[in-house]
mmCIF file of C-alpha atoms in Angstrom:
data_model
loop_
_atom_site.group_PDB
_atom_site.id
_atom_site.type_symbol
_atom_site.label_atom_id
_atom_site.label_comp_id
_atom_site.label_asym_id
_atom_site.label_seq_id
_atom_site.Cartn_x
_atom_site.Cartn_y
_atom_site.Cartn_z
ATOM 1 C CA UNK A 158 113.701 151.689 40.166
ATOM 2 C CA UNK A 159 112.768 151.189 43.712
ATOM 3 C CA UNK A 160 115.733 151.131 46.100
ATOM 4 C CA UNK A 161 115.796 148.294 48.764
ATOM 5 C CA UNK A 162 115.637 149.728 52.301
ATOM 6 C CA UNK A 163 116.810 146.535 54.167
ATOM 7 C CA UNK A 164 118.653 143.415 53.476
ATOM 8 C CA UNK A 165 115.350 141.428 53.771
ATOM 9 C CA UNK A 166 113.910 143.558 51.036
ATOM 10 C CA UNK A 167 116.969 143.002 49.016
ATOM 11 C CA UNK A 168 116.429 139.197 49.150
ATOM 12 C CA UNK A 169 112.567 139.628 48.854
ATOM 13 C CA UNK A 170 112.110 137.468 51.945
ATOM 14 C CA UNK A 171 108.715 136.101 52.155
ATOM 15 C CA UNK A 172 107.849 137.025 48.526
ATOM 16 C CA UNK A 173 110.146 134.462 46.574
ATOM 17 C CA UNK A 174 108.182 132.121 44.391
ATOM 18 C CA UNK A 175 110.921 130.409 42.604
ATOM 19 C CA UNK A 176 113.612 127.968 43.515
ATOM 20 C CA UNK A 177 117.225 129.024 44.077
ATOM 21 C CA UNK A 178 119.724 127.460 41.661
ATOM 22 C CA UNK A 179 121.084 124.139 43.082
ATOM 23 C CA UNK A 180 123.826 122.271 41.656
ATOM 24 C CA UNK A 181 125.860 119.142 42.725
ATOM 25 C CA UNK A 182 129.415 118.827 41.550
ATOM 26 C CA UNK A 183 130.726 115.387 41.923
ATOM 27 C CA UNK A 184 134.122 115.436 43.789
ATOM 28 C CA UNK A 185 135.159 111.754 44.635
ATOM 29 C CA UNK A 186 134.152 108.531 46.156
ATOM 30 C CA UNK A 187 135.553 106.437 49.024
ATOM 31 C CA UNK A 188 135.285 102.961 50.205
ATOM 32 C CA UNK A 189 135.969 102.187 53.842
ATOM 33 C CA UNK A 190 136.324 98.773 55.448
ATOM 34 C CA UNK A 191 135.593 98.974 59.121
ATOM 35 C CA UNK A 192 137.491 97.101 61.827
ATOM 36 C CA UNK A 193 134.920 94.599 63.092
ATOM 37 C CA UNK A 194 136.986 93.303 65.992
ATOM 38 C CA UNK A 195 137.880 96.898 67.137
ATOM 39 C CA UNK A 196 134.313 98.197 67.340
ATOM 40 C CA UNK A 197 133.558 99.418 70.882
ATOM 41 C CA UNK A 198 130.218 99.202 72.542
ATOM 42 C CA UNK A 199 130.394 101.777 75.351
ATOM 43 C CA UNK A 200 127.045 100.904 76.847
ATOM 44 C CA UNK A 201 123.592 102.575 77.448
ATOM 45 C CA UNK A 202 123.505 106.256 78.094
ATOM 46 C CA UNK A 203 120.591 108.623 78.626
ATOM 47 C CA UNK A 204 118.919 108.743 75.178
ATOM 48 C CA UNK A 205 120.641 105.859 73.535
ATOM 49 C CA UNK A 206 123.689 103.419 73.145
ATOM 50 C CA UNK A 207 127.172 104.571 72.260
ATOM 51 C CA UNK A 208 129.470 102.745 69.938
ATOM 52 C CA UNK A 209 132.896 103.701 68.353
ATOM 53 C CA UNK A 210 133.844 102.342 65.094
ATOM 54 C CA UNK A 211 137.275 102.623 63.293
ATOM 55 C CA UNK A 212 138.474 102.254 59.763
ATOM 56 C CA UNK A 213 141.019 99.750 58.579
ATOM 57 C CA UNK A 214 143.579 101.986 56.895
ATOM 58 C CA UNK A 215 144.867 99.169 54.646
ATOM 59 C CA UNK A 216 141.527 98.629 53.172
ATOM 60 C CA UNK A 217 140.283 102.070 52.197
ATOM 61 C CA UNK A 218 140.467 103.820 48.912
ATOM 62 C CA UNK A 219 139.454 107.316 47.695
ATOM 63 C CA UNK A 220 138.991 107.486 43.968
ATOM 64 C CA UNK A 221 136.997 109.103 41.029
ATOM 65 C CA UNK A 222 134.536 106.656 39.676
ATOM 66 C CA UNK A 223 135.247 107.869 36.186
ATOM 67 C CA UNK A 224 138.978 107.493 36.815
ATOM 68 C CA UNK A 225 139.315 111.131 35.756
ATOM 69 C CA UNK A 226 142.543 113.270 36.485
ATOM 70 C CA UNK A 227 140.523 116.455 36.953
ATOM 71 C CA UNK A 228 137.064 117.142 38.398
ATOM 72 C CA UNK A 229 134.694 117.642 35.320
ATOM 73 C CA UNK A 230 133.079 121.030 35.463
ATOM 74 C CA UNK A 231 135.845 122.524 37.781
ATOM 75 C CA UNK A 232 139.098 121.780 36.192
ATOM 76 C CA UNK A 233 140.738 121.152 39.604
ATOM 77 C CA UNK A 234 142.785 117.949 40.181
ATOM 78 C CA UNK A 235 140.702 114.943 41.008
ATOM 79 C CA UNK A 236 141.017 113.565 44.497
ATOM 80 C CA UNK A 237 142.444 110.063 44.892
ATOM 81 C CA UNK A 238 144.343 108.458 47.584
ATOM 82 C CA UNK A 239 143.635 106.466 50.843
ATOM 83 C CA UNK A 240 142.064 107.117 54.147
ATOM 84 C CA UNK A 241 144.738 107.214 56.665
ATOM 85 C CA UNK A 242 142.619 107.304 59.815
ATOM 86 C CA UNK A 243 138.876 107.172 60.402
ATOM 87 C CA UNK A 244 136.796 107.113 63.304
ATOM 88 C CA UNK A 245 132.970 107.080 64.078
ATOM 89 C CA UNK A 246 131.465 108.111 67.370
ATOM 90 C CA UNK A 247 128.084 106.437 66.813
ATOM 91 C CA UNK A 248 125.119 107.302 68.962
ATOM 92 C CA UNK A 249 122.141 104.933 68.548
ATOM 93 C CA UNK A 250 119.180 106.918 69.838
ATOM 94 C CA UNK A 251 116.128 105.530 71.624
ATOM 95 C CA UNK A 252 113.974 106.830 68.768
ATOM 96 C CA UNK A 253 115.662 104.387 66.332
ATOM 97 C CA UNK A 254 117.751 107.033 64.751
ATOM 98 C CA UNK A 255 121.429 106.418 64.304
ATOM 99 C CA UNK A 256 123.627 109.592 64.752
ATOM 100 C CA UNK A 257 127.272 109.723 63.944
ATOM 101 C CA UNK A 258 130.152 112.151 64.248
ATOM 102 C CA UNK A 259 132.648 110.916 61.758
ATOM 103 C CA UNK A 260 136.202 112.054 61.163
ATOM 104 C CA UNK A 261 138.446 110.822 58.372
ATOM 105 C CA UNK A 262 141.861 111.829 57.256
ATOM 106 C CA UNK A 263 142.615 111.497 53.446
ATOM 107 C CA UNK A 264 146.093 111.163 52.183
ATOM 108 C CA UNK A 265 146.084 112.027 48.530
ATOM 109 C CA UNK A 266 148.341 110.397 45.970
ATOM 110 C CA UNK A 267 150.057 113.623 45.450
ATOM 111 C CA UNK A 268 150.869 114.073 49.205
ATOM 112 C CA UNK A 269 148.239 116.400 50.500
ATOM 113 C CA UNK A 270 146.377 115.773 53.655
ATOM 114 C CA UNK A 271 142.660 116.602 53.892
ATOM 115 C CA UNK A 272 140.627 116.238 57.022
ATOM 116 C CA UNK A 273 136.989 115.367 56.415
ATOM 117 C CA UNK A 274 134.294 115.468 59.032
ATOM 118 C CA UNK A 275 130.643 115.065 58.948
ATOM 119 C CA UNK A 276 127.476 114.280 61.111
ATOM 120 C CA UNK A 277 125.353 111.606 59.943
ATOM 121 C CA UNK A 278 121.664 110.908 60.632
ATOM 122 C CA UNK A 279 119.812 107.754 59.597
ATOM 123 C CA UNK A 280 116.524 106.237 60.627
ATOM 124 C CA UNK A 281 116.994 102.422 61.203
ATOM 125 C CA UNK A 282 113.272 101.539 61.487
ATOM 126 C CA UNK A 283 111.171 100.400 64.221
ATOM 127 C CA UNK A 284 113.219 98.375 66.668
ATOM 128 C CA UNK A 285 116.306 98.895 64.589
ATOM 129 C CA UNK A 286 118.611 99.996 67.292
ATOM 130 C CA UNK A 287 117.828 97.078 69.432
ATOM 131 C CA UNK A 288 118.456 94.721 66.492
ATOM 132 C CA UNK A 289 121.922 96.359 65.953
ATOM 133 C CA UNK A 290 122.833 96.339 69.675
ATOM 134 C CA UNK A 291 121.386 92.949 70.721
ATOM 135 C CA UNK A 292 120.206 91.290 67.630
ATOM 136 C CA UNK A 293 121.395 87.654 67.081
ATOM 137 C CA UNK A 294 120.461 84.992 64.728
ATOM 138 C CA UNK A 295 117.667 86.059 62.504
ATOM 139 C CA UNK A 296 117.059 89.269 64.420
ATOM 140 C CA UNK A 297 120.497 90.715 63.308
ATOM 141 C CA UNK A 298 120.960 92.701 60.176
ATOM 142 C CA UNK A 299 122.654 90.946 57.326
ATOM 143 C CA UNK A 300 124.622 87.736 56.826
ATOM 144 C CA UNK A 301 127.925 86.938 55.170
ATOM 145 C CA UNK A 302 126.029 85.771 51.998
ATOM 146 C CA UNK A 303 123.505 88.573 52.019
ATOM 147 C CA UNK A 304 124.766 91.783 53.680
ATOM 148 C CA UNK A 305 122.193 94.321 54.691
ATOM 149 C CA UNK A 306 122.700 97.668 52.907
ATOM 150 C CA UNK A 307 121.673 100.778 54.656
ATOM 151 C CA UNK A 308 121.175 103.995 52.707
ATOM 152 C CA UNK A 309 122.776 106.980 54.493
ATOM 153 C CA UNK A 310 123.362 110.679 53.861
ATOM 154 C CA UNK A 311 126.382 112.627 54.872
ATOM 155 C CA UNK A 312 127.280 116.335 55.090
ATOM 156 C CA UNK A 313 130.987 116.566 54.887
ATOM 157 C CA UNK A 314 133.193 119.511 55.427
ATOM 158 C CA UNK A 315 136.813 119.767 54.800
ATOM 159 C CA UNK A 316 140.019 121.318 56.158
ATOM 160 C CA UNK A 317 143.356 121.215 54.429
ATOM 161 C CA UNK A 318 146.569 123.325 54.382
ATOM 162 C CA UNK A 319 147.660 122.009 50.998
ATOM 163 C CA UNK A 320 147.752 124.850 48.459
ATOM 164 C CA UNK A 321 146.597 122.466 45.720
ATOM 165 C CA UNK A 322 143.327 121.867 47.615
ATOM 166 C CA UNK A 323 142.576 125.041 49.551
ATOM 167 C CA UNK A 324 139.292 125.348 47.542
ATOM 168 C CA UNK A 325 137.836 122.606 49.445
ATOM 169 C CA UNK A 326 137.777 124.400 52.713
ATOM 170 C CA UNK A 327 134.890 126.395 51.367
ATOM 171 C CA UNK A 328 132.862 123.500 50.288
ATOM 172 C CA UNK A 329 129.812 122.103 51.906
ATOM 173 C CA UNK A 330 129.509 118.671 50.824
ATOM 174 C CA UNK A 331 126.711 116.113 50.466
ATOM 175 C CA UNK A 332 127.408 112.296 50.440
ATOM 176 C CA UNK A 333 125.256 109.536 49.119
ATOM 177 C CA UNK A 334 126.414 106.433 50.754
ATOM 178 C CA UNK A 335 125.657 102.817 51.422
ATOM 179 C CA UNK A 336 126.651 101.024 54.533
ATOM 180 C CA UNK A 337 126.940 97.216 54.710
ATOM 181 C CA UNK A 338 125.979 95.451 57.914
ATOM 182 C CA UNK A 339 126.800 91.724 58.581
ATOM 183 C CA UNK A 340 125.344 90.279 61.795
ATOM 184 C CA UNK A 341 124.409 93.776 62.783
ATOM 185 C CA UNK A 342 128.011 94.887 62.684
ATOM 186 C CA UNK A 343 128.927 97.780 60.256
ATOM 187 C CA UNK A 344 131.360 96.213 57.779
ATOM 188 C CA UNK A 345 132.082 98.690 54.994
ATOM 189 C CA UNK A 346 130.862 101.946 53.714
ATOM 190 C CA UNK A 347 131.039 103.279 50.118
ATOM 191 C CA UNK A 348 130.139 107.042 49.524
ATOM 192 C CA UNK A 349 129.874 109.480 46.654
ATOM 193 C CA UNK A 350 130.754 112.990 47.700
ATOM 194 C CA UNK A 351 129.403 116.086 45.928
ATOM 195 C CA UNK A 352 129.774 119.775 46.502
ATOM 196 C CA UNK A 353 126.758 121.861 46.761
ATOM 197 C CA UNK A 354 127.069 124.662 44.339
ATOM 198 C CA UNK B 125 118.095 72.651 39.511
ATOM 199 C CA UNK B 126 116.226 73.336 36.302
ATOM 200 C CA UNK B 127 117.838 76.533 34.874
ATOM 201 C CA UNK B 128 114.378 77.375 33.278
ATOM 202 C CA UNK B 129 112.833 77.684 36.763
ATOM 203 C CA UNK B 130 115.515 79.377 38.723
ATOM 204 C CA UNK B 131 114.641 83.108 39.388
ATOM 205 C CA UNK B 132 116.354 85.640 37.237
ATOM 206 C CA UNK B 133 119.346 87.330 38.864
ATOM 207 C CA UNK B 134 118.925 90.960 39.928
ATOM 208 C CA UNK B 135 120.775 93.600 38.148
ATOM 209 C CA UNK B 136 124.082 94.264 39.813
ATOM 210 C CA UNK B 137 123.895 97.078 42.284
ATOM 211 C CA UNK B 138 126.456 99.891 42.477
ATOM 212 C CA UNK B 139 127.847 98.405 45.731
ATOM 213 C CA UNK B 140 128.149 94.739 44.574
ATOM 214 C CA UNK B 141 131.230 95.424 42.375
ATOM 215 C CA UNK B 142 134.757 94.577 43.722
ATOM 216 C CA UNK B 143 135.952 96.826 46.517
ATOM 217 C CA UNK B 144 137.339 100.095 45.346
ATOM 218 C CA UNK B 145 136.539 99.374 41.718
ATOM 219 C CA UNK B 146 133.067 101.028 41.570
ATOM 220 C CA UNK B 147 132.542 102.824 38.282
ATOM 221 C CA UNK B 148 128.958 103.912 38.621
ATOM 222 C CA UNK B 149 127.621 106.478 40.947
ATOM 223 C CA UNK B 150 125.341 105.639 43.685
ATOM 224 C CA UNK B 151 121.719 106.774 42.736
ATOM 225 C CA UNK B 152 120.707 110.016 44.269
ATOM 226 C CA UNK B 153 117.505 111.934 44.761
ATOM 227 C CA UNK B 154 116.845 115.505 46.191
ATOM 228 C CA UNK B 155 113.270 116.657 47.010
ATOM 229 C CA UNK B 156 112.599 120.182 47.854
ATOM 230 C CA UNK B 157 110.675 120.391 51.165
ATOM 231 C CA UNK B 158 111.045 123.790 52.777
ATOM 232 C CA UNK B 159 112.262 127.459 52.540
ATOM 233 C CA UNK B 160 113.820 129.059 55.653
ATOM 234 C CA UNK B 161 114.341 132.802 55.653
ATOM 235 C CA UNK B 162 115.428 135.144 58.501
ATOM 236 C CA UNK B 163 117.501 138.240 59.281
ATOM 237 C CA UNK B 164 120.367 138.407 61.736
ATOM 238 C CA UNK B 165 122.078 141.186 63.313
ATOM 239 C CA UNK B 166 125.846 141.040 62.823
ATOM 240 C CA UNK B 167 128.203 141.789 65.523
ATOM 241 C CA UNK B 168 131.899 141.293 64.389
ATOM 242 C CA UNK B 169 131.294 137.585 63.158
ATOM 243 C CA UNK B 170 128.449 136.754 65.544
ATOM 244 C CA UNK B 171 125.030 136.464 64.274
ATOM 245 C CA UNK B 172 121.835 137.184 66.269
ATOM 246 C CA UNK B 173 118.761 135.828 64.566
ATOM 247 C CA UNK B 174 115.663 138.039 64.781
ATOM 248 C CA UNK B 175 112.150 136.650 65.218
ATOM 249 C CA UNK B 176 110.178 136.321 62.214
ATOM 250 C CA UNK B 177 106.711 135.190 61.225
ATOM 251 C CA UNK B 178 106.421 132.926 58.321
ATOM 252 C CA UNK B 179 110.022 132.238 58.342
ATOM 253 C CA UNK B 180 109.604 128.579 57.430
ATOM 254 C CA UNK B 181 107.355 127.973 54.610
ATOM 255 C CA UNK B 182 106.962 126.052 51.293
ATOM 256 C CA UNK B 183 107.477 128.265 48.320
ATOM 257 C CA UNK B 184 104.256 127.231 46.692
ATOM 258 C CA UNK B 185 102.154 126.682 49.827
ATOM 259 C CA UNK B 186 101.893 123.027 49.638
ATOM 260 C CA UNK B 187 101.125 121.221 52.878
ATOM 261 C CA UNK B 188 102.452 117.696 52.152
ATOM 262 C CA UNK B 189 105.479 116.335 50.407
ATOM 263 C CA UNK B 190 106.724 112.911 49.278
ATOM 264 C CA UNK B 191 110.129 112.380 50.548
ATOM 265 C CA UNK B 192 112.747 110.538 48.445
ATOM 266 C CA UNK B 193 112.348 107.277 50.423
ATOM 267 C CA UNK B 194 108.551 107.266 49.613
ATOM 268 C CA UNK B 195 107.225 108.536 52.885
ATOM 269 C CA UNK B 196 104.865 111.438 53.000
ATOM 270 C CA UNK B 197 105.480 114.388 55.266
ATOM 271 C CA UNK B 198 103.580 117.192 56.532
ATOM 272 C CA UNK B 199 105.180 120.584 55.678
ATOM 273 C CA UNK B 200 105.020 123.305 58.386
ATOM 274 C CA UNK B 201 104.434 126.897 58.174
ATOM 275 C CA UNK B 202 106.653 128.254 60.995
ATOM 276 C CA UNK B 203 107.878 131.209 62.886
ATOM 277 C CA UNK B 204 111.358 131.689 64.079
ATOM 278 C CA UNK B 205 111.558 132.672 67.657
ATOM 279 C CA UNK B 206 115.180 133.273 68.283
ATOM 280 C CA UNK B 207 118.619 132.054 67.290
ATOM 281 C CA UNK B 208 122.415 132.742 67.244
ATOM 282 C CA UNK B 209 125.369 131.742 65.145
ATOM 283 C CA UNK B 210 128.631 132.779 63.827
ATOM 284 C CA UNK B 211 130.749 132.910 60.654
ATOM 285 C CA UNK B 212 134.267 131.618 60.868
ATOM 286 C CA UNK B 213 135.731 129.706 63.688
ATOM 287 C CA UNK B 214 137.356 130.773 66.959
ATOM 288 C CA UNK B 215 140.768 129.762 65.525
ATOM 289 C CA UNK B 216 140.194 131.075 61.979
ATOM 290 C CA UNK B 217 137.819 133.915 61.841
ATOM 291 C CA UNK B 218 138.426 134.229 57.997
ATOM 292 C CA UNK B 219 137.080 130.816 57.286
ATOM 293 C CA UNK B 220 133.832 130.425 55.568
ATOM 294 C CA UNK B 221 132.298 128.206 58.192
ATOM 295 C CA UNK B 222 128.731 129.038 59.111
ATOM 296 C CA UNK B 223 127.014 127.661 62.219
ATOM 297 C CA UNK B 224 123.445 128.594 63.418
ATOM 298 C CA UNK B 225 121.182 127.418 66.131
ATOM 299 C CA UNK B 226 117.515 128.383 65.740
ATOM 300 C CA UNK B 227 114.488 127.845 67.691
ATOM 301 C CA UNK B 228 111.118 127.911 66.018
ATOM 302 C CA UNK B 229 107.493 126.914 66.306
ATOM 303 C CA UNK B 230 105.763 124.992 63.564
ATOM 304 C CA UNK B 231 102.306 124.566 62.445
ATOM 305 C CA UNK B 232 99.000 125.573 63.974
ATOM 306 C CA UNK B 233 99.980 123.950 67.221
ATOM 307 C CA UNK B 234 103.063 125.949 67.467
ATOM 308 C CA UNK B 235 105.316 122.939 68.048
ATOM 309 C CA UNK B 236 108.812 123.843 69.193
ATOM 310 C CA UNK B 237 111.689 122.732 67.051
ATOM 311 C CA UNK B 238 115.406 123.318 67.496
ATOM 312 C CA UNK B 239 117.320 123.555 64.196
ATOM 313 C CA UNK B 240 121.143 123.265 63.992
ATOM 314 C CA UNK B 241 122.591 124.460 60.926
ATOM 315 C CA UNK B 242 126.298 123.891 59.781
ATOM 316 C CA UNK B 243 127.770 124.909 56.591
ATOM 317 C CA UNK B 244 129.509 127.540 54.579
ATOM 318 C CA UNK B 245 128.945 131.081 53.464
ATOM 319 C CA UNK B 246 131.061 132.652 50.979
ATOM 320 C CA UNK B 247 131.515 136.484 50.197
ATOM 321 C CA UNK B 248 134.066 138.063 48.157
ATOM 322 C CA UNK B 249 136.913 138.573 50.572
ATOM 323 C CA UNK B 250 135.674 136.098 53.198
ATOM 324 C CA UNK B 251 133.677 137.157 56.330
ATOM 325 C CA UNK B 252 136.199 139.879 57.243
ATOM 326 C CA UNK B 253 135.598 141.477 53.862
ATOM 327 C CA UNK B 254 132.030 142.489 54.929
ATOM 328 C CA UNK B 255 133.423 145.426 56.826
ATOM 329 C CA UNK B 256 135.995 146.711 54.297
ATOM 330 C CA UNK B 257 133.820 149.143 52.565
ATOM 331 C CA UNK B 258 132.373 149.045 49.155
ATOM 332 C CA UNK B 259 128.705 148.859 47.939
ATOM 333 C CA UNK B 260 125.935 148.968 50.599
ATOM 334 C CA UNK B 261 124.744 145.434 49.966
ATOM 335 C CA UNK B 262 127.253 142.663 49.934
ATOM 336 C CA UNK B 263 125.780 139.357 48.499
ATOM 337 C CA UNK B 264 127.135 135.989 48.996
ATOM 338 C CA UNK B 265 126.045 132.239 48.652
ATOM 339 C CA UNK B 266 125.608 129.850 51.627
ATOM 340 C CA UNK B 267 125.055 126.163 52.020
ATOM 341 C CA UNK B 268 124.029 124.246 55.063
ATOM 342 C CA UNK B 269 123.069 120.875 56.327
ATOM 343 C CA UNK B 270 120.390 121.124 59.031
ATOM 344 C CA UNK B 271 119.419 118.814 61.892
ATOM 345 C CA UNK B 272 116.194 119.099 63.859
ATOM 346 C CA UNK B 273 114.828 118.150 67.224
ATOM 347 C CA UNK B 274 111.054 118.397 68.006
ATOM 348 C CA UNK B 275 108.753 116.431 70.147
ATOM 349 C CA UNK B 276 105.953 116.859 67.696
ATOM 350 C CA UNK B 277 104.515 113.605 66.258
ATOM 351 C CA UNK B 278 103.586 115.461 62.955
ATOM 352 C CA UNK B 279 106.944 116.760 62.358
ATOM 353 C CA UNK B 280 108.877 113.696 63.656
ATOM 354 C CA UNK B 281 110.191 113.093 60.202
ATOM 355 C CA UNK B 282 112.533 116.194 60.797
ATOM 356 C CA UNK B 283 114.265 114.206 63.608
ATOM 357 C CA UNK B 284 115.112 111.339 61.333
ATOM 358 C CA UNK B 285 117.016 113.084 58.606
ATOM 359 C CA UNK B 286 119.284 115.835 57.653
ATOM 360 C CA UNK B 287 118.066 118.630 55.219
ATOM 361 C CA UNK B 288 120.474 120.144 52.839
ATOM 362 C CA UNK B 289 120.149 123.763 51.889
ATOM 363 C CA UNK B 290 121.306 126.143 49.180
ATOM 364 C CA UNK B 291 120.918 129.752 49.959
ATOM 365 C CA UNK B 292 121.805 133.437 49.350
ATOM 366 C CA UNK B 293 122.881 135.976 51.925
ATOM 367 C CA UNK B 294 122.876 139.771 51.814
ATOM 368 C CA UNK B 295 124.642 141.893 54.229
ATOM 369 C CA UNK B 296 123.521 145.445 54.640
ATOM 370 C CA UNK B 297 126.636 147.529 55.647
ATOM 371 C CA UNK B 298 124.672 150.398 56.882
ATOM 372 C CA UNK B 299 122.475 148.566 59.438
ATOM 373 C CA UNK B 300 124.898 145.638 60.073
ATOM 374 C CA UNK B 301 122.055 143.148 59.330
ATOM 375 C CA UNK B 302 122.389 140.031 57.209
ATOM 376 C CA UNK B 303 119.354 138.484 55.508
ATOM 377 C CA UNK B 304 119.443 134.676 54.641
ATOM 378 C CA UNK B 305 117.106 132.665 52.455
ATOM 379 C CA UNK B 306 117.698 128.917 52.123
ATOM 380 C CA UNK B 307 115.849 126.250 49.919
ATOM 381 C CA UNK B 308 116.076 123.005 52.038
ATOM 382 C CA UNK B 309 116.025 119.456 50.389
ATOM 383 C CA UNK B 310 115.426 115.967 51.676
ATOM 384 C CA UNK B 311 117.762 113.399 50.037
ATOM 385 C CA UNK B 312 117.998 109.779 49.558
#
């Protein structure tokens, strides 16, 4: 048996011809209603427009879609509760990409506090940023009767001091979400969060 | 309105159910696009990424991929020029956090791209456990989300999305070098 001389040889860098194992472990879902009146448009900056959005703490929910008490495939307690605080520092770039730095605090039903943060990138289409910032009438995204649903991907990471959920500190998450816009204002977000495994 | 001429109702979407009562998962898709491989020198918990030809490639040498949203993307063969990063954080060196910033050049035109990676790396005993003795090669798993900045029109699709990576890490305790290999996926 040939002994590897370096770490690169140990991993066969450049020679691998098969995929690494990829798994997605469903953790929880959350629904957030955004405070439409509290959205702040900070104005035009080099590279784009900045906006701040905040969650309505009374209209959020963290839950398991299957209403399970444990995470199937893991055996750990399922995460359910509410979002106590949430903020989104949104940067609408000149290349029509929406870039967000989002932080949420989850209060679970069993009293734990989990901080979740993630960066978000989404392409809003040609002229999309202008429609979000300036759009009125037919130029805006979505109406009350037909909200516009945008598909977004998130990459959450977690921090908690709760002994019950310490395992989540070592998780890199991936979130599949839908955002609803009404008259070009972000109304609500629903997201499924998975752990990469 | 005559019921027979009205258009059929579309099937209910996952997000059209009452708020907080969703009982179906949102559809998800992952499409493999790239593999990124590199070696980094390790000083304490700081990583110094070394230049490497062919560090960004497709496992099966494909040049085009169809992304989950239906768009087609040119896949680069790239070289890593330089980079740095760290394991853990300033306030908690034992955490599994992994951050990397890599500069690379893609394709035949050597288009520059900046890649920012954030994620986790897990070894037995945490990052501090790498220096506690034991077998020469310490292996672990790593998962990252990557964001990219490039001015190249060919690879503009990288600017518009995050890629998600599953990876392996091997630390050589004799040379203090760590090798990483990631499979990166586009999602939608």
